[in-house]
Structures are given as C-alpha cells and as structure tokens.
Amino acid sequence: MFIIVLTCVLVIRLKISKRASSSSSSSGNFRKTGGSVKHGTSNVYDQRAQERVLEKEASQISETGLKILQGQAFPLGVSEVNSGINFAIFSQHATAVTLCLSLPKRGNLEGLDGGMIELALDPRVNKTGDIWHICIEDLPRSNVLYGYRVDGPRSWGQGHRFDGNIVLIDPYAKLIEGRRYFGDAKYKLTKFLGTYDFDSLPFDWGNNYKRPNIPEKDLVVYEMNVRAFTADESSGLDPDIRGSYLCLIKKIPHLLELGINAVELLPVFEFDEFEFQRRPNPRDHMVNTWGYSTINFFSPMSRYASGGGGPLKASREFKEMVKALHGAGIEVILDVVYNHTNEADDENSYTTSFRGIDNKVYYMVDGNGQLLNFSGCGNTLNCNHPVVMELILDSLRHWVVEYHVDGFRFDLASVLCRGADGSPLNAPPLIRAISKDAVLSRCKIIAEPWDCGGLYLVGRFPNWDRWAEWNGKYRDDIRRFIKGDPGMKGSLATRVSGSADFYRVNKRKPYHSINFIIAHDGFTLYDLVSYNCKHNDANGENGNDGCNDNLSWNCGFEGETDDGNIKALRSRQMKNFHLALMISQGTPMMLMGDEYGHTRYGNNNSYGHDTAINNFQWGELEKRKNSHFRFFAEAIKFRQSHRVFARENFLSENDVTWHEDNWDNYDSKFLAFTLHDNNGADIYLAFNAHDFFVKASLPSPPPNRRWFRVVDTNLKSPDDFVHEGNLIPSNFEFPTFFFMDALLFSLTGTKMLQHPLPLHSNSTKFSIFASAFSHHLAPSSAHDMGLKISERASSSSSLGNFRKTGGSVKYGTSNVYDQRAQERVLEEEASQISETGLKILQGQAFPLGVSEVDSGINFAIFSQHATAVTLCLSLPKRGNLEGLDGGMIELALDPRVNKTGDIWHICIEDLPRGNVLYGYRVDGPRSRGQGHQFDGSIVLIDPYAKLIEGRRYFGDAKYKLTKFLGTYDFDSLPFDWGNNYKLPNIPEKDLVVYEMNVRAFTADESSGLDPDIRGSYLGVIKKIPHLLELGINAVELLPVFEFDEFEFQRCPNPRDHMVNTWGYSTINFFAPMSRYASGGGGPLKASREFKEMVKALHGVGIEVILDVVYNHTNEAAYENSYTTSFRGIDNKVYYKVDGYGQLLNFSGCGNTLNCNHPVVMELILDSLRHWVVEYHVDGFRFNLASVLCRGADGSPLNAPPLIREITKDAVLSRCKIIAEPWDCGGLYLVGRFPNWDRWAEWNGKYRDDIRRFIRGDPGMKGSLATRVSGSADLYRVNKRKPHHSINFIVSHDGFTLYDLVSYNCKHNDENGENGNDGCNDNFSWNCGFEGETDDGNIKALRSRQMKNFHLALMISQGTPMMLMGDEYGHTRYGNNNSYGHDTAINNFQWGQLEKRKNSHFRFFAEAIKFRHSHRVFARENFLSKVNLLHLCVTLLMQNDVTWHEDNWDNNDSKFLAFTLHDNNGADIYLAFNAHDFFVKASLPSPPPKRLWYRVVDTNLMPPDDFVHEGVPGCGSIYDIAPYSSILLAAKS
C-alpha cells in the first residue's frame, strides 16, 4: 500500500517534524516503475536525502534509547497512535514544558527505574496553539509513570503560579499511581504521577449485561462511602479487601435487603488522604476519608483496589463493582467535585497539577491574581472557561463510557454557574452542555444547588428540564416540623407533596427534588435526635468547622444516655423522619448507616476520620436487624410497592385530601391527609409533632374497603410496621377518635392510609392505615391544575385546591383556609389586559420562542440589557383567518412578573393557534459607546420564530419595504414523511456534491415549468430527473433561511438596483425562505414544500446539505443598518463589539455574530437541531466558518465551544458538517480547522493548486499529486480521512467553470461597487481571448480545459463538489460575485443544457458515473506508502499508487502520470499534460492478463472523449495532446 504525505505529516516509518516538511510540491514516497515521461530536463527526486534529514531530527535524544516524533495535539492526555505513544497537554501561558518519564526495568515490569527521563518539548515543533505534544515510538504500552514540569511567568499578581521544579500530574491521565495502601503512613509523602495501560484486554461486561435504567421517579438512593462501608473489622471480610470496590460487592445482599436501588458514592476520583499531613498544622492528624479533594478527574481512587493492587487493578475492580451492582438492579451515581481541587489556597498550597500547569486558566482569580474562593476550600475551578469545561465534559463522558456509571451528583454545583470573575451566569455553558451532551443525555444529573459564596439556587438551578437538585429546603422543613417547631404544617405539606413551589416550572417533575433529611455532611440521623449542638473538637479547627444550625433536637439529653424514655423517643423520631422521607413525592435519599442508627458522637463534619466515627458498624446492624433496620427496610419496600408515592407528575386536586381546617393556626403541629388511588386503595397519613395527645377522626374509607393499620411509629417492632396491615374486624365498633401523641412531619399528597392511635405523653408517633396499596399526591402550593398562578402568588404554606372531607381535626382555635381569596388574587392578575379580550398569564422562560402550553400560547425572548419589552400582536379577523387586522395589540411585559433572569415571557390563554403575526419592541440603554443599539420604535423579529411572514412573491417590487414578522402554526397536522421513508445515509467518501441555488435552478422560463412553481422548492422536485442523470447524490443548497432579497434597496446607494439572490444575509435562523413557496403561498406552505422537496430527494437517494450563515446577519454595519431583530434585541450580546461599542467585522458584511457567547451558541445549536429534526436535512456547510472559531473580542480560540458542541451534539452527530475554513479577517484554517475528527473542509488549497496546474503554471506537479491524493499534508492528522477534504474547482462565489477558462479578469461592473468586489486573483486563463469568441480553436481549448478540470475533480481522493450549471458550461460573463442578480447571470439555462446534452453534459455525467463505479477513487483511508524493497508493479496488495515520475524537482515540468492500483488488478492509469506541446508517455505494463483500455482522452470529440467501457489498443506509448488528460483502465 502507498501514501502521499507532504507538509508536517508523520509518515508510517519516517520520523518527520514540521520543520523538515517540504513545500506542497514534494510528493512523498513515490514509487518509480517502467513508465517514464520524456520531456524537458530530467532531475531525479532525492528521496533518501529527505529521509536522512528526518531521521536526524527524529533521533534528537537517541542517547535515551527512545525515538522521538513531533506528536499531535489531540486527543489530550496519553494515546496510542500508529507511530507510538502520544502525549498532549494544554497550557496557554507556559513558556517551557518537559515530559518526565519513569520506565519499567527492561527485564522486570514490576520494578521501576529510580531516575526519570526528561524530554524538553521544543515549542517550534512540539506545540500547536496552546497544546504541547510529543510522540515516543518505542515506549512500553503500560507500566510507565509520567508527569510534566511546566514553567512560565512567575508573576503572581497576574494569576500565574508556575514552578518548573515540580513534576505535575497530567489533567487527562486516566490512571494515577501513588501509594498502594490507604492510610499507609510510611508513604504519606509519596508523589502522584500518571500512568497508562494499552496492554490489557477490554473489560468483559458479559453478553447478558445491561444497565438498570431505572426511571428517576422510582429511585431510592443510598449515599455511601466505598471505603467506610466495609473498612471496619466488623464487616467480617478478609483484611485485603476491606474498604475496597470488591468488598462492596460482597455486601450487595445488605443493599438488596434494605431495598434501595441506587447508590450515590462519595468521591471515587483519585485523592490524597494524607493531604493534611504534608506540613505541620492543626489538622495534621486527619486522614481525608470523604474524598472531596480531587487530584485528577479521570482516574478511580487507586487505594480502593484490593490488596494494594494499584491503579490498573482499581480500574478493573471498579468495573467489577458496577457490573455486580447493575446485575442486582442497583444504579451507580457518583458524587463528583468539579468546584475545586486538592491544591488549596496560596497559603497552604499543595501543587500537584492544575495550579502548576496554568493557574490562570484552571482557577478563578481576581484582578490582582488572587484565588477566588467560592468552594470554601481555598480555590475555585474556572468551570466555564472553554478548556476547563471541555476537561469536565470529557471526564464525565469517560466515566459513563468506560465505567458505565448511571449518573452524577455535582458537589457545590452553584460554582458551576459562575463566570471567570465569580459572577453568576444566567445560562452557564457547562450546565447547558451537560444537559445537551449526547453521551450524558441518558444519565441522572443532580445538583447540590449552593456554594460557599452564598449562591443558593434551590428550585432555581439552571436545569433545561434535566437537572435534579438536592432539596435543602425539604431537609430543613422536615427537620423543623418533626422536632416540633411551630408554624411548619404548611411547609410539611408542601415538601411531602414534591415541593411544587420550587419544581413545578416548565417541564420539571416531582422527582427533580432529591428529598433528604440526612447526608454525609452534617449529623447522622441518630445524632440529629441526640445532639442539639455539634461536637467537632476532634477535627482540629477549634469547633469552627461544620454547620452551627442543624435544626436538631436531642430529645431531652445531649448525647448518649441510659434513659429508656429518651431512647424510645429517639427511636420513634428516627422512624418518623424515615417514614416522612419514604412517603414524600420526589426522589428519596438516605445516608449509609442510618438503617441501624449510626452515630458520629455529634461530629457533623467528620471528613478526616478513618475510624469507627465514619465506618459502617456491622455489629450494630446485627443488634438492630429486627427492630430499627426492619422498619427502615419495610418503609422502602412499602414505597416501592405503592406507586402513589412516586408519581410522574405533581399532585392534582383529586390525588389528595387534606383533613385540615387550621392552615393559619401557627401553633398547630398536626397534619393528616389521604392520598387517593384510582383503584380505591387509598392511604391515610397523620403526623403529630405536639407533646400532647391529639384526637383525630378518620375519614370514611372508599366503598367496599376497610382501613388496615400499616404503621404506628409509637408501637414496638414488629407492630410498628405491618406491611400487609392489621385488619380492623368488621364487628369492631370503630371509635369516633383515636388518640395520637406523636411528633409527625406534615405531609401533603401521599395516598396512604394513616391512622393515629393513642400515645404516651410527650411521645411522637406516625401511624398509617391502608385500605389498599397504591398512593396519590396533592399539590403543595397554589400551583394547582386549572389555576393560572404568578410566581408572586405562590408560597410554601398555601396548599391550593385541596379537597376537604369528613375527616377533621379538633384542637385549639380553628381558622378556615380561604381558598377563594387566593383565587381572587390570581384572577385579578390574570385579567391584566381584559380590555383586549385576551387573558394574560405570567408565562414561562423556556422554551424560547413561541410554544403551546396547557394554559395557552407562551412567548419567551432573551435580552440581557433591555429595560422594557413589549409583545406586539396582529390577530386574524375573527370571522376570516385570511385577513389580518391593520393595527397591532401591544402588551408591555412587567419585569417583576414577566421576567426570569434575562428572559422575558408572557402567556396568552385564548390566542389563536395559527395565523398570528408577532414581534417585539425592545428598549434599553441608548449608550452606543457601550455597544447598545436599542430603539423601542422598531418591531423586531423573534430570533426563535419558526416561520416568518413578509412579502409573498420573490422580487415583488411593490412590496419591497414590507415588514417581516414572526408567525406560528399549532393547527396543522404533522407532515407525513411516509411509512417507507428513510434517510439516504450515504458514506461521506461516496458523496458527489452539487452546489445549487433553489431559486436559480428553475426560475428561468427555459425550465418549462408553470410560472407558479418556478424558483420554488417544488420546482427542484420537478428537476430531480436531471440530477439523477448527472449522477450526483447530494445537493448543497445555497442559503434557504429567511432573507430579504430587497435589503439593498431600502435606501439610495450604489447597489440599490441589486436583488439578493444568493441569500447570504440571514434574517432568521429557523424559518425556511418563505418566497420559495409555490404561488406566493407564504411561510406555512414554504415549510411544507421544503419538506416535500427533502422527502423527494431522499426518495431517490440524494442527500440535502444546507449552506448556513452563522457568521453575520442581514443587519449590516451601523452606517447602513437594517435593524430587524438581533441588533435591537441585544446588540452587545449578539454581535462582537470592541471596547468602544463599535461592531467588529470579520465577515466582510458589516457585523460579526458573537457565536461563542453562551446565548448565541445555544441559538445556533437549537437552529441546527431544528433543521435536522423538523426538516430532515442531512448536513450543513458553514459559511466563513473561521468566524465561529473567534472569541467575543475576535481573537482565535484553540477549542471553540460552538465547534465542539456541534461536533458532540446528540442530534447533530449523524450529520455531515463542513467548514468554509476562512473568514474576511484573515483567519485561514484550511487543514487546521478545529475538527474533533468530524469536520470536513472546503479545500481552498485544492481549488488553487488544481487551477494553477491545469492552466499551465510551472512548479505545480508535486502540488497536483498531493491534491489528487487527498491532501494528506492537510488532513492526515489524528483520525481524519481523505473525505474530510471537500474538493472543488469552482463554487458559487467566483468564476463558473466556463468563465474560469474564458476570462483572465473579473467583470463586475454591474454590481455597483466600481469593480472593488470579488476576488482579483482567480488563477484563471482565458485561453487566448477575453470573453466570448467565435474562434473555433479557442472554443475547443476551453472545452478541453473544462473537461480536464472535471476529470481531475472526479478522480481525486476526497469528496468532490461541482457547481450547478457547470455541467453545460454556464457563464456569468466574467462576473465573479453575482450575488445580486436575479437574472440569467445566475439562473440555470435549460436551453443551453439541451444544446450540450450529448457533448459537454455527457462527459460530465460519464465522469461522475465512472467515479461511482470505481471505488479506487473514493478510498476510506489515505493512500498507503510503497514498499521500498519491491518496486515491481505486480505487488498490488502493498501499494495504492505508482507515480511514473523522475522529475519531481523540475520546476518546468507540467506533466504528471500515475497508476492507481486495485486489489483485483483493475488498475487505472491517468496522465495530465498542461504543456502547450505533445508529450510522449511510455505506459507501464498492465497487471497480468490485462490490457490498457482508453476510457478518457479530453482531446477527442464526443462521444470518443469518454467511453465508459473503454477502447482497446493503447500500445506502449501514448501521445498526449497539449492541455489534455487521459484515463486508461486495465481490463481482462
């Protein structure tokens, strides 16, 4: 096999550095054979000279015995590549990076050499952007330790903390080696280093393995510490496995007996348990047991391996643990710490990795370079920096893909919502990215929604309807009620009902509330009822650590006691807490050890004790197995067998009855309610937190049912919990009241029968009676079904439409809850603009745009800097939906009610479901110097509008000043794609792309179509037979997003005669161009017909790729402003502006979209997904895509967030994504576009080099070889393929193919820009006369040149793209920038096609057909290299190409011949002659038993110029005409 490799490519056995790479004319390891070329002077290409240079550079440190290569920038971390082991690390500010290696002894992999090999990286060779990289060819595939020394500026005031003396851990290390045994004090100062393993076989998950995939509403979570669970001797396990992943497997039967189905593991990322003991300090006796001090985000804690097995064993045993838990139906959720690291603050610094690699990037620092501390641990990770965000996302994906974990709980997750300066972000990029990520989308994601900087976001955490939250308000309110605080009854009802006051927003559900009473930090459940105050003296912080307000009650004595009454009360209280937790709507979470009553002796912050304080006491469990444990397990079992406790949705008024007429009684500490089941199996519950008896009458049970007592927390085991219930005898005289003196938590909305029985004085009891075993919940606040409630009207104590029944409570003073008073307030707010006849509601912030919700039509728009937003509506006439009222209704949004964060929203109850026009007036600061461009007089288009209404007919000058507005349609039925419809899914290597303009394709009268469908989506359908005859299988459509063709004619200017035909001036990113509908049908018809077009194209196997413009909009520069949307909504957010508020212009069109701003990025991603999901398009070509790689100030980004998100997105992952890798600001990224091995590129270098060779430029032979071979010099990087090069010679902007061979200069006078527009250097040649001519020789030469170009395109490795009209020789008469001509200049001329159908068109179609039928032109991989020991052409299995060339260095040579080899012997010989004289080429011998057949000779007249089946008799020498090409096929 053979390969062409040019600049900076690492050839398989050659060690090539960037500095050694040759120009684009060098052609790599070319094999010479008998085929030779005779012309001019012959100079032999000195391949060995090149190899000697490369070998010299590759042995720069040969004294180490290692062979060093340049390496590659991606992926970060350590990776195995063809050429060896690659190392890559990011550091933006470093000036020097050294790779440090500790190798295994050659004869013994168990021993490690004492010294380290240090390899200094040369930034000229080993650096790409901010990524330092190196590759080592013969490094062992495992058991190597590595780290980095990183040096740079020592300026602490600028945030740097470089120290080249420290060997640092690679942030992307997948395994970490350190000490082998947890808590081994002999090695407390051990250094941690990265390691890797490419030797081991993949872990065997087993053929029958599957993930549990438990619905979130059904989870019962058990928070636990892997080590502490089994570290105690009482576990009865072998000492070698105690505290390990394997030991947890041994205790799975306990978890199953308890009944939980998910474990939430305290941190299992690598951490250093001795971090407090590295220097003298008050905590130097502590051993970090909890693990909230991460060293590395990818590696499992190595000292949780059994028997000191180290990191590789830890990795394998972690997987064994996950597999075993999954096998038992238990999910694995990891508690992850991305808010800070182990490296502490400057005063107590412990530099191991991030701090020394690039402190200023990885951590938040203030203007003085000091660390910001929102984590309470000395540093705060800079989570929303693109590099750090990518690190976190890669880490999360690694744990899902490699270790099969089911979800994550994010410690101090509010930190993840802060920007670089610590300020809160409305739409944090990291949170959004986690929500949308393709890999993470199926995971459970849980936030701890607060941090140590006061950002408390319970119920308000940015969630995208995906994130659950630790509900701290649940914890506090339940604790307060059960310990007997007054005024908590309403709060209890709210919390047990699912905390609808927090979570009944958008599409959130009750299970998004993670309900807990106890967690790892704080008191255990036993300590909560045994201590009033924390007792943290053992922590060494003088009692200053841990929370002071625990909302606890010691039941009458602080700490341990022998008093039987106190112990009984404590036991009852723990049961009350656990029962309240298990009957609450939401997801319950309990703490390891609470099932037997574990104590930490009042220590509420025991993170540093590797003792019995934290360790699970298996002996204590056994003592309480039939009492305390039994109750806890029965309660979990009862929850799981009664789905009424785990509803999908919030409680409705029919789900719960509250037996309460004292909601306003502050002193009331009793609550009773019934949860209703559809089948009558109701559940009654009652909680009494008084210190006296309460007489409670029971409601009547459902018909034909009787009450069974299930729970009475005042009874002794086993009577305290009888799962099947104790039947009350039918002849039993049911008393009017039972007496209950229990400390209970007021629960709302659970369908469980709870019956209060007599209790002893000051006892606490919770009783449950059940008539059947299913449950329903009621709403916990005024957010009830059927009520339109503003946020201001809701409160934690209001309980909504609660149904009262015969069950009542008698004690104290009774005040009736006035539900109608609440409803009246809400109704008053809801009739804000009753004079319009519309009913107005608060609305919701998501989704942006217009959406249909239960309560009406919701409108939501983002504007960060606006001070006033008004929704403008134009409604259809009531009797006639075709007519629109002249005036507009204007609804001013109240920021106190209709604003959430930076999103303004409103909902209208009875608005029509279609045919409504809408827009917004947006006002705000008029300070242009700060980048604002608000103007409240303009009605603006919603950026998220899915349909746009404007003029109906393209180019209708009568309506050139028509206003564009959004509209919507919720009336129409979904489009019918058909039962047999499927996407073509053509492999990228097999594509032949046809760039075309929807309108111009059929707008001309010569199309023969009805005038009503000319230039429409339907017109394209009519011409599909032409596309099939030509042979293409993908169309790349010039922009079809809504644009204004009359944008140049809105004010007098030199271009006011122009009609925008190309469409590169987007008004809106979601709406299909409405004037491409047939017959002036408007936006809804345009949407439907666009789908018809896609369906028809897909039906014949043609893919649809859209040319999309996300680099700028139609709104131009300030001096020519045309404000329609983004500028007036929030100019400073949507566009890049400089420090003076002036627009930056990298697009050449006056403005530049601020693509990597989180809000704009989300807009773009939502738009792309919309086109894939709604319209079924197959891919996108991104216009001026380099703009998408720039930050807010225009500077290039190494890892642009938008590019990465497009690459990784779940919806977009199947699409073709193509970059035009340059912009108008000089950011030329051909071959260097950030790609994640996914992006293809328009290869501008291919275009230029092919043009230059074919027109006869000297010195271009090597470049031709490089380009037709797939441009390996540009794309043979990482996992990129030849098809990532989109090969083209002409495209929409520039000359057509005919004009390329007919004009030397552009002729753009008609464009109105004095010839200043369009490219000046087109690499064109007019063949001897400028423009049209009757000279037959010139016309023949032009025809030949067009065929040469097309043949070169179709035989090149990569993806070919041709321009609409080139198949017949379309001319624009030398205009190379014809964007503004809705005339024959752009329109496809069907008459010309017919004239040339059997000549020019035939050749083009035959060439495409030949490419499709010969896979040798569309290889999956780059051409393989020659076996230099065998030059015989018969060795076909080893070679893809033979270059018949001995004149690579001859600058005057304009001839190239080569053979492409086929495994079956069906070789192809090609020769291109760009000389102005004949060249006699000796042909190579064909493969055995084959002869050469002439398929193509561009010098011949049709049909002889292309004979698909071939013409025999080529002989041994072929005389190739000037400016001609030939193709021969070896046939038997």
Short mmCIF file of C-alpha atoms in Angstrom, two decimals, residues 634-645 723 773-775:
data_model
loop_
_atom_site.label_atom_id
_atom_site.label_comp_id
_atom_site.label_asym_id
_atom_site.label_seq_id
_atom_site.Cartn_x
_atom_site.Cartn_y
_atom_site.Cartn_z
CA GLU A 634 -40.23 -2.14 55.34
CA ALA A 635 -40.78 1.57 54.66
CA ILE A 636 -38.67 1.37 51.48
CA LYS A 637 -40.44 -1.79 50.40
CA PHE A 638 -43.82 -0.16 51.01
CA ARG A 639 -42.85 2.88 48.91
CA GLN A 640 -41.74 0.73 46.03
CA SER A 641 -44.92 -1.36 46.10
CA HIS A 642 -47.19 1.70 46.16
CA ARG A 643 -46.65 3.90 43.17
CA VAL A 644 -48.82 6.60 44.71
CA PHE A 645 -45.66 7.85 46.46
CA HIS A 723 -46.67 -4.35 55.60
CA PHE A 773 -51.54 -0.40 48.45
CA SER A 774 -51.36 2.46 45.99
CA HIS A 775 -50.98 6.18 46.52
#
